[in-house]
């Protein structure tokens, strides 16, 4: 017999498979999906069997034989073989790129030498009770469990979506099937795991970026051999190797972490759709603020819309107050916190409750600038300014690992009047500690949660300390359920509005809704204070009224007028490399070809990316917009042009459809 094998090595841009003879002694060990060792060039290389056939078009005498089939299991399950080609086509990836998503690195590359230890993943202990489903929840559950559609579950924060997920998962398990539940990486809290462990015990495996390779392999294997029937994980868990999937859930479906922005680039929803189709199972996209694209598909009938528009137990949504910071300054109050927020914090502390203060900027201050000449401290390797981190007394780059000492004088004019930029989380903690010297102030951001254990420690300390205040970045926005939090302050709401990106307003709306949703989740009134310099912006008015539907309508109209998705398709072609000239030439050549070969496209430019250099690599990009063509035609067309280009070593070129990030 003959096996067609894809080689696991970076050969070139092409996507070949090779024929190998299956020797008689391996006949019982080589299957479609098996990992094999085959002679390739001067040495043995790893590959994966994609097909088995009786004959070959090649001269059989010249074919080489498979040397080994090292695993006790088939690495790529039939479902993945089935969706391989579609996945490649959707994201312009080579077979081996996609297989690397299917099969973790611990299985590939003979990296697995140590024995697997069954390490218990840490979760927060949950007691939080007996629950009787509401009528609304029951309705939603029965709809999901009776049709294999793609559902959009639009439910306000605290409306009991998680409870719905757990129930549909329970039903899937009862009918002998498995379940995939995805949450954003930062929403993957010990609380979530705790909840699922309490309900489903050892049936739950967890996949996220904080696992060591051994832990990841362990989790993968328990799913692969059917020991665990539920996976909870960040986006890569969509490739969990379970069979007979009965339900796929993507919680906080609008979250940008579902787009992989490093190679291989993919969009989780699209893979989920392929898997749901293969398994003939429902797919649930849940959110309090579904993305404009997702909601558009629901209104067009492609997805089925389900709504939970009230909090459970008829709890009120928190009351939102929008505060104009310009007014504060005019009234002589120049601090970071408005008078209203401070007064509310006072009261909260007096009542022995808790507050959460949200600011999407970590560090102490966003930049250091010379007042004399305007010099700004910048990274040596990236075109960005450095962020001051008072904790470590360093200037840090947020795009690469570079660290610098804090200058005492300007490096341009030697002046000593240095100005510190916009405040970050560290500075907020310092300010709050001065205002409330006897109250514990916790901080949660990427700088102090490098390990899952530190995350658990901060969260559980906050949970058991009243009164107290938690300051954090968007890490505090998602999923948390702290019963004693009755006030939420959003310090610099405009921060995310200022991105030059057609999704900036949508993201701001989602973020405000998420953060606000942390307040008043159990029995008492919650309040939210949004501090802004643009109090009349519609995003604040509509977020304050929880009016998602009006927001959606308005945003959709804007997309029509400005010709942005979902009414057009935006393609970004990005080229990066260490030497400026060749990549500049490359992007120009691609631009010329694009221009020559198509008439009807709006061209947004070939230029240095807004972030012109990251980690010492120059970045150039083309943004173009297609108004009419089908997405798959666009992918084929652009991919055809890119494949025809010779890309030198050390240069990377790729395209993205409707990119999440334009810089
Ligand atoms: P969401 O995911 O929509 O934000 P959750 O599922 O976390 O909402 O529910 C919010 C809170 O309400 C949780 O503490 C949850 O245990 C509780 N809850 C959910 N459904 C019910 C119910 N039917 N009866 C009582 N409490 C419920
Ligand atoms: Zn200066
Ligand atoms: Zn840098």
PDB file of C-alpha atoms in Angstrom, residues 187-282:
ATOM      1  CA  UNK A 187     -11.943  35.406  30.668  1.00  0.00           C
ATOM      2  CA  UNK A 188     -10.559  31.995  31.433  1.00  0.00           C
ATOM      3  CA  UNK A 189     -10.617  32.649  35.123  1.00  0.00           C
ATOM      4  CA  UNK A 190     -10.164  30.176  37.940  1.00  0.00           C
ATOM      5  CA  UNK A 191     -13.790  31.015  38.763  1.00  0.00           C
ATOM      6  CA  UNK A 192     -15.014  29.673  35.435  1.00  0.00           C
ATOM      7  CA  UNK A 193     -13.008  26.497  35.852  1.00  0.00           C
ATOM      8  CA  UNK A 194     -14.249  26.197  39.426  1.00  0.00           C
ATOM      9  CA  UNK A 195     -17.858  26.439  38.274  1.00  0.00           C
ATOM     10  CA  UNK A 196     -17.446  23.763  35.633  1.00  0.00           C
ATOM     11  CA  UNK A 197     -15.435  21.483  37.923  1.00  0.00           C
ATOM     12  CA  UNK A 198     -18.142  21.695  40.569  1.00  0.00           C
ATOM     13  CA  UNK A 199     -20.772  20.756  38.003  1.00  0.00           C
ATOM     14  CA  UNK A 200     -18.935  18.261  35.799  1.00  0.00           C
ATOM     15  CA  UNK A 201     -15.957  17.022  37.832  1.00  0.00           C
ATOM     16  CA  UNK A 202     -13.136  15.340  35.937  1.00  0.00           C
ATOM     17  CA  UNK A 203     -15.076  15.434  32.707  1.00  0.00           C
ATOM     18  CA  UNK A 204     -13.582  18.879  32.143  1.00  0.00           C
ATOM     19  CA  UNK A 205     -10.259  19.488  30.435  1.00  0.00           C
ATOM     20  CA  UNK A 206      -8.830  22.947  30.043  1.00  0.00           C
ATOM     21  CA  UNK A 207      -6.649  24.360  27.303  1.00  0.00           C
ATOM     22  CA  UNK A 208      -5.068  27.789  27.506  1.00  0.00           C
ATOM     23  CA  UNK A 209      -1.785  29.565  26.911  1.00  0.00           C
ATOM     24  CA  UNK A 210      -0.711  29.360  30.548  1.00  0.00           C
ATOM     25  CA  UNK A 211      -0.189  25.590  30.418  1.00  0.00           C
ATOM     26  CA  UNK A 212       3.281  24.115  30.251  1.00  0.00           C
ATOM     27  CA  UNK A 213       3.861  21.868  27.222  1.00  0.00           C
ATOM     28  CA  UNK A 214       3.488  18.776  29.426  1.00  0.00           C
ATOM     29  CA  UNK A 215       0.241  20.007  30.937  1.00  0.00           C
ATOM     30  CA  UNK A 216      -1.051  20.830  27.490  1.00  0.00           C
ATOM     31  CA  UNK A 217      -0.179  17.389  26.211  1.00  0.00           C
ATOM     32  CA  UNK A 218      -1.861  15.838  29.237  1.00  0.00           C
ATOM     33  CA  UNK A 219      -5.082  17.795  28.634  1.00  0.00           C
ATOM     34  CA  UNK A 220      -4.976  17.043  24.896  1.00  0.00           C
ATOM     35  CA  UNK A 221      -4.568  13.317  25.527  1.00  0.00           C
ATOM     36  CA  UNK A 222      -7.466  13.071  27.989  1.00  0.00           C
ATOM     37  CA  UNK A 223      -9.670  14.611  25.303  1.00  0.00           C
ATOM     38  CA  UNK A 224      -8.159  12.521  22.514  1.00  0.00           C
ATOM     39  CA  UNK A 225      -8.838   9.244  24.303  1.00  0.00           C
ATOM     40  CA  UNK A 226     -12.282  10.325  25.459  1.00  0.00           C
ATOM     41  CA  UNK A 227     -11.492  10.443  29.186  1.00  0.00           C
ATOM     42  CA  UNK A 228     -12.711  14.033  29.382  1.00  0.00           C
ATOM     43  CA  UNK A 229     -15.827  14.988  27.467  1.00  0.00           C
ATOM     44  CA  UNK A 230     -15.814  18.765  27.894  1.00  0.00           C
ATOM     45  CA  UNK A 231     -13.099  21.179  26.917  1.00  0.00           C
ATOM     46  CA  UNK A 232     -13.017  24.736  28.189  1.00  0.00           C
ATOM     47  CA  UNK A 233     -10.403  26.849  26.589  1.00  0.00           C
ATOM     48  CA  UNK A 234      -9.208  29.875  24.721  1.00  0.00           C
ATOM     49  CA  UNK A 235      -9.313  29.932  20.917  1.00  0.00           C
ATOM     50  CA  UNK A 236      -6.866  27.073  20.321  1.00  0.00           C
ATOM     51  CA  UNK A 237      -9.310  24.756  22.121  1.00  0.00           C
ATOM     52  CA  UNK A 238     -11.455  24.828  18.973  1.00  0.00           C
ATOM     53  CA  UNK A 239      -8.960  22.208  17.761  1.00  0.00           C
ATOM     54  CA  UNK A 240      -9.539  19.951  20.771  1.00  0.00           C
ATOM     55  CA  UNK A 241      -9.356  16.331  19.562  1.00  0.00           C
ATOM     56  CA  UNK A 242     -12.732  15.127  20.742  1.00  0.00           C
ATOM     57  CA  UNK A 243     -15.128  13.017  18.709  1.00  0.00           C
ATOM     58  CA  UNK A 244     -18.873  13.176  18.416  1.00  0.00           C
ATOM     59  CA  UNK A 245     -19.206  16.831  19.381  1.00  0.00           C
ATOM     60  CA  UNK A 246     -22.736  17.673  20.545  1.00  0.00           C
ATOM     61  CA  UNK A 247     -22.407  21.411  21.179  1.00  0.00           C
ATOM     62  CA  UNK A 248     -19.913  24.195  20.480  1.00  0.00           C
ATOM     63  CA  UNK A 249     -20.151  27.418  22.476  1.00  0.00           C
ATOM     64  CA  UNK A 250     -18.195  30.609  21.887  1.00  0.00           C
ATOM     65  CA  UNK A 251     -18.755  32.901  24.858  1.00  0.00           C
ATOM     66  CA  UNK A 252     -18.057  36.639  24.498  1.00  0.00           C
ATOM     67  CA  UNK A 253     -18.091  35.939  20.805  1.00  0.00           C
ATOM     68  CA  UNK A 254     -17.228  39.565  19.941  1.00  0.00           C
ATOM     69  CA  UNK A 255     -13.857  39.300  21.655  1.00  0.00           C
ATOM     70  CA  UNK A 256     -10.837  39.991  19.460  1.00  0.00           C
ATOM     71  CA  UNK A 257      -8.876  37.123  20.972  1.00  0.00           C
ATOM     72  CA  UNK A 258     -10.846  34.791  18.669  1.00  0.00           C
ATOM     73  CA  UNK A 259      -8.714  36.115  15.831  1.00  0.00           C
ATOM     74  CA  UNK A 260      -5.272  34.630  15.828  1.00  0.00           C
ATOM     75  CA  UNK A 261      -2.917  37.418  14.883  1.00  0.00           C
ATOM     76  CA  UNK A 262       0.250  35.429  14.754  1.00  0.00           C
ATOM     77  CA  UNK A 263       0.908  32.731  12.198  1.00  0.00           C
ATOM     78  CA  UNK A 264      -0.924  30.597  11.382  1.00  0.00           C
ATOM     79  CA  UNK A 265      -3.665  33.210  11.323  1.00  0.00           C
ATOM     80  CA  UNK A 266      -7.220  31.928  11.658  1.00  0.00           C
ATOM     81  CA  UNK A 267     -10.623  33.023  12.858  1.00  0.00           C
ATOM     82  CA  UNK A 268     -12.112  30.736  15.494  1.00  0.00           C
ATOM     83  CA  UNK A 269     -15.749  31.177  14.402  1.00  0.00           C
ATOM     84  CA  UNK A 270     -14.993  29.826  10.935  1.00  0.00           C
ATOM     85  CA  UNK A 271     -13.331  26.692  12.298  1.00  0.00           C
ATOM     86  CA  UNK A 272     -16.220  26.279  14.724  1.00  0.00           C
ATOM     87  CA  UNK A 273     -18.665  26.396  11.825  1.00  0.00           C
ATOM     88  CA  UNK A 274     -16.745  23.698   9.975  1.00  0.00           C
ATOM     89  CA  UNK A 275     -16.741  21.474  13.060  1.00  0.00           C
ATOM     90  CA  UNK A 276     -20.411  22.117  13.792  1.00  0.00           C
ATOM     91  CA  UNK A 277     -21.265  21.151  10.222  1.00  0.00           C
ATOM     92  CA  UNK A 278     -19.184  17.984  10.375  1.00  0.00           C
ATOM     93  CA  UNK A 279     -20.745  16.930  13.686  1.00  0.00           C
ATOM     94  CA  UNK A 280     -24.243  18.151  12.806  1.00  0.00           C
ATOM     95  CA  UNK A 281     -24.410  20.013  16.113  1.00  0.00           C
ATOM     96  CA  UNK A 282     -25.507  23.498  17.217  1.00  0.00           C
TER      97      UNK A 282
END
